[in-house]
C-alpha atoms as one frame of an Amber mdcrd trajectory, in Angstrom:
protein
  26.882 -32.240 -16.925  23.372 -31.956 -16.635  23.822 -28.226 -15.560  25.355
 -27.414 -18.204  22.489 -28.935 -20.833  19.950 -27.112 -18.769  22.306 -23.998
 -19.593  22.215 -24.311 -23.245  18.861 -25.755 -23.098  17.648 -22.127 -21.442
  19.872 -20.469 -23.915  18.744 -21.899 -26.759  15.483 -21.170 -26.214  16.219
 -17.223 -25.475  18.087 -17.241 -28.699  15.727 -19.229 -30.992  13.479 -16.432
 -33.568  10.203 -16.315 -32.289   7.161 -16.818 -34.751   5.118 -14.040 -35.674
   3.729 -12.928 -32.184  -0.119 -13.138 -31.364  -1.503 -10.754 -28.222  -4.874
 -11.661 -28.604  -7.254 -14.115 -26.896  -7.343 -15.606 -23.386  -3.673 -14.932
 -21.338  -2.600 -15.954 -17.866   0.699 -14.906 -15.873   2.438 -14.699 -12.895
   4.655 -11.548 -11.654   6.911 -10.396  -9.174   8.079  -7.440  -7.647   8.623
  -4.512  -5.063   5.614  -2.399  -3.549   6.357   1.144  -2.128   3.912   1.496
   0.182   3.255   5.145   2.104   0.796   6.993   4.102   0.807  10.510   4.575
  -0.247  11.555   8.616  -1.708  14.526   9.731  -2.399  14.042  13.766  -3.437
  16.477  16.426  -3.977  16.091  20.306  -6.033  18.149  22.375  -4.985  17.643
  26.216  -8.194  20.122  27.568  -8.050  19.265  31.170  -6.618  17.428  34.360
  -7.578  17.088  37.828 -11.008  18.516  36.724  -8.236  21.767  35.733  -8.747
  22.899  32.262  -5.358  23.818  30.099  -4.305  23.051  26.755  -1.913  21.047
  24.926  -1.137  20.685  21.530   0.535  17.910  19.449   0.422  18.441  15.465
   2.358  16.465  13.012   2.840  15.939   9.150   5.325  12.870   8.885   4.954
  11.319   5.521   5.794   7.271   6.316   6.761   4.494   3.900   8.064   1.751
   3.468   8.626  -1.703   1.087   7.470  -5.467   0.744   7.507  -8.125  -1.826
   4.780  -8.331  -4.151   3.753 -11.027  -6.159   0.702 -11.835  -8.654  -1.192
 -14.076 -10.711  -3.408 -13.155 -13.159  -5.240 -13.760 -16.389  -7.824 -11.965
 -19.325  -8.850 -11.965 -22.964  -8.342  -9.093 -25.555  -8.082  -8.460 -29.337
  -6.742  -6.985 -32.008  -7.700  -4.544 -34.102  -5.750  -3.041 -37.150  -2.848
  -5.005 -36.763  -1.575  -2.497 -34.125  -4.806  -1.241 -31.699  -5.145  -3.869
 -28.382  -7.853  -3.903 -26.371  -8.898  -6.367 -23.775  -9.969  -7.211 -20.092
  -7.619  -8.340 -17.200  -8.332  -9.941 -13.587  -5.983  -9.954 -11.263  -4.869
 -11.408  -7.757  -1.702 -10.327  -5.575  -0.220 -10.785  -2.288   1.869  -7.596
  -0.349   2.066  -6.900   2.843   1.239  -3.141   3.927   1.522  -2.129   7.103
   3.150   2.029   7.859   3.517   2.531  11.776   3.978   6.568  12.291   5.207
   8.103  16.297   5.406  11.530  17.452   5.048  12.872  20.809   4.926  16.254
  22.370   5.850  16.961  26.597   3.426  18.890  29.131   5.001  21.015  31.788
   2.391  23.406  32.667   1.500  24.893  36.243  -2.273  24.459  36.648  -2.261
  26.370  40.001  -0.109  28.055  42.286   0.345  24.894  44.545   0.031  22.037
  41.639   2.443  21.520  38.791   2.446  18.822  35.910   4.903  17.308  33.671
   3.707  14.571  31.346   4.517  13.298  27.634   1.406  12.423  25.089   2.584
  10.059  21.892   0.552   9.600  19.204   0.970   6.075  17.231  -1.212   5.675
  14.025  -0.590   2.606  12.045  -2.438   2.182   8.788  -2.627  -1.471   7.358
  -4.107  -3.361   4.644  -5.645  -7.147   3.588  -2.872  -9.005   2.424  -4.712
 -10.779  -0.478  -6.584  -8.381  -2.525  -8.001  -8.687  -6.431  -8.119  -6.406
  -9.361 -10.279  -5.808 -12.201  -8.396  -3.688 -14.890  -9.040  -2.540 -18.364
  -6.302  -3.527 -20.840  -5.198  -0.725 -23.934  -2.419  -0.956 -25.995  -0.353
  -0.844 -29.161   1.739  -3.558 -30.850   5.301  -2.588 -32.267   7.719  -4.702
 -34.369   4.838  -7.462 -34.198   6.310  -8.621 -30.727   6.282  -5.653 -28.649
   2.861  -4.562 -26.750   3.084  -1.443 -24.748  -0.276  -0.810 -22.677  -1.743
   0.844 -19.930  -4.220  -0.646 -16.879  -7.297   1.495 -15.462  -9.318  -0.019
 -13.193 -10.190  -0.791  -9.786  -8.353  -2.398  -6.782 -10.448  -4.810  -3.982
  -8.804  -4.012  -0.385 -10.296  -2.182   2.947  -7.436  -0.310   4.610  -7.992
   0.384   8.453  -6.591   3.241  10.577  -5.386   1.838  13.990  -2.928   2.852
  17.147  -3.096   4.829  20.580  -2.342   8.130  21.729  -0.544   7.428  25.185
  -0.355   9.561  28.055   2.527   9.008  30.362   4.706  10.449  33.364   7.739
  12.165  31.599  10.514  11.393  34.686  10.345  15.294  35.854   8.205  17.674
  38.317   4.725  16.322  39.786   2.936  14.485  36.985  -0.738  12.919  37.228
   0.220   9.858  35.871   1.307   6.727  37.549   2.057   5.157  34.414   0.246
   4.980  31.368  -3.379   5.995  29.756  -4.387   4.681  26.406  -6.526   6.220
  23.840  -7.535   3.163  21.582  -8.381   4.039  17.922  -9.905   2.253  14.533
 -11.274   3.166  11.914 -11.718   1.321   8.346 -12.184   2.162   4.636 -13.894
   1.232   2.076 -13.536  -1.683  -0.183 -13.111  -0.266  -3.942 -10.086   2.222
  -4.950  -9.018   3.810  -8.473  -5.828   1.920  -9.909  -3.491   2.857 -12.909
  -0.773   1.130 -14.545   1.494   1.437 -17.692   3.219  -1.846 -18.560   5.103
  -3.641 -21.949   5.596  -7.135 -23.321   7.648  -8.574 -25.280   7.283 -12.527
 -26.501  10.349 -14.165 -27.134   8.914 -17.550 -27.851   5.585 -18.556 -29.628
   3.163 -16.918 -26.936   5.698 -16.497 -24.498   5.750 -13.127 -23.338   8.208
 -10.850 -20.517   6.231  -8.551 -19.376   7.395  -4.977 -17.130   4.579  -2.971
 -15.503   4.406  -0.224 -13.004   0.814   0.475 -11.154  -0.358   2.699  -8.750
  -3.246   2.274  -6.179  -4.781   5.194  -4.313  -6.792   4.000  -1.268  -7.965
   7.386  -0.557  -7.926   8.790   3.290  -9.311   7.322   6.511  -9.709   9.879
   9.919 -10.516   9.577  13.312 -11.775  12.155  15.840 -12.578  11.482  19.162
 -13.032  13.056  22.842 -12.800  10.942  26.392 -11.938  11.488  29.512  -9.734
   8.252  31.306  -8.468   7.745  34.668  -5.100   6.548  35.952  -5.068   3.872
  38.841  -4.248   7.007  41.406  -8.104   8.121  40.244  -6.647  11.174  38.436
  -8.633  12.061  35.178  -7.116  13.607  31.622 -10.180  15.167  29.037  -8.369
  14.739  25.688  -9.221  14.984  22.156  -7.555  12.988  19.644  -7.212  13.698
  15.575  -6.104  11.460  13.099  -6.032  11.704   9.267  -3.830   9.534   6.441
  -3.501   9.375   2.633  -2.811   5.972   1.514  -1.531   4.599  -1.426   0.776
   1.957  -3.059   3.393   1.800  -5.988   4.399  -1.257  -7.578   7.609  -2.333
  -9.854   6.845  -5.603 -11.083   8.454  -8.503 -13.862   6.883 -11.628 -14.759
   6.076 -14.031 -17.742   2.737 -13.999 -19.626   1.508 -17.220 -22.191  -0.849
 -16.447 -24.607  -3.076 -19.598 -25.971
């Protein structure tokens, strides 16, 4: 019985005619939703020499990784009214997604260095880009009010968040031929960003109580590229060297689909 009363009780209150709505002054909300996150790779490896030998190997790759999370966010501001129709206010911002895009690709080695000594190796490249799972926003708020209840508005602003480039390129024996690895060599890499990146959105409301709002809004977040370069020599346990050079470059950025309710006061 009592589900049913909570039924009606919901129902009632999506049916019942709102009062004349009122977007301005100080709002607070809470949203959910999906974040596309990707990061664009471009890696190249350099092996320039073993056993002292110098030859050349070349991996090069453009893989463009995503993937998805949950997304959720609280957040709050103040804004006016002007005209009857023109919105303009501030909003502040806190959310919680987890980003982390993992990328692989690997190239083989079978190269004769001399007439007596053969090798046969694979090098894999694994760049992983992640983020800080809590991170704030600051965001101006523009926007237009339609049928008196209806606010459709765009964000610009600014996102708070240091992404960081990390993985290994790994050097190991490929099963085949004489190889000068006994197992495997790591190339450790990481490299971080900065902390402030360019955010947009486009987003609409519509209150369906007495400032109760559902609000819809799409953003995007461009944390701009990281790279790494690097050159080192390393040494397997049989005392047998590789001279490599290792470079890494991403594009990072995040798309998010979100719903959620808003109250005015």
């Amino acid at each position: 019985m009592k589900r049913y009363i909570s039924i009606f009780f919901i129902l009632g209150l999506l049916l019942t005619e709102p009062c004349k709505a009122e977007f301005g002054g100080v709002y607070f909300g809470q949203s959910f939703g999906n974040a596309h996150n990707k990061a664009n790779f471009s890696s190249e490896t350099n092996s320039v020499a073993v056993f002292g030998l110098p030859h050349t190997m070349t991996i090069s790759s453009q893989p463009k990784n995503d993937n998805e999370s949950f997304w959720g966010e609280i957040y709050g501001g103040y804004g006016c009214t002007y005209f009857s129709h023109l919105y303009v206010g501030l909003r502040v911002g806190a959310n919680l997604s987890y980003f982390d895009v993992k990328n692989r690709n690997s190239s083989s080695l079978s190269q004769a260095l001399t007439q007596d000594i053969s090798i046969s190796s694979t090098i894999t490249n694994h760049p992983e880009v992640k983020l800080w799972l809590p991170e704030a926003t600051f965001d101006q708020k523009i926007g237009w009010v339609f049928c008196q209840k209806t606010l459709v508005f765009g964000l610009v602003g600014f996102a708070v968040n240091r992404p960081s480039l990390k993985g290994s390129v790994v050097a190991s024996d490929s099963g085949s031929g004489d190889t000068p690895f006994d197992g495997e060599v790591n190339f450790s890499l990481r490299k971080k960003g900065q902390y402030i990146h360019f955010r947009c959105g486009v987003g609409l409301e519509y209150q369906f109580l007495c400032n109760w709002g559902l609000q819809f809004l799409y953003t995007h977040t461009n944390y701009g590229k990281l790279s790494y370069k690097g050159v080192d020599t390393y040494t397997d346990n049989s005392s047998v060297s590789l001279t490599a050079s290792t470079s890494i470059k991403t594009k990072i950025n995040k798309e998010v689909y979100s719903v959620g309710f808003v109250h005015y006061f």
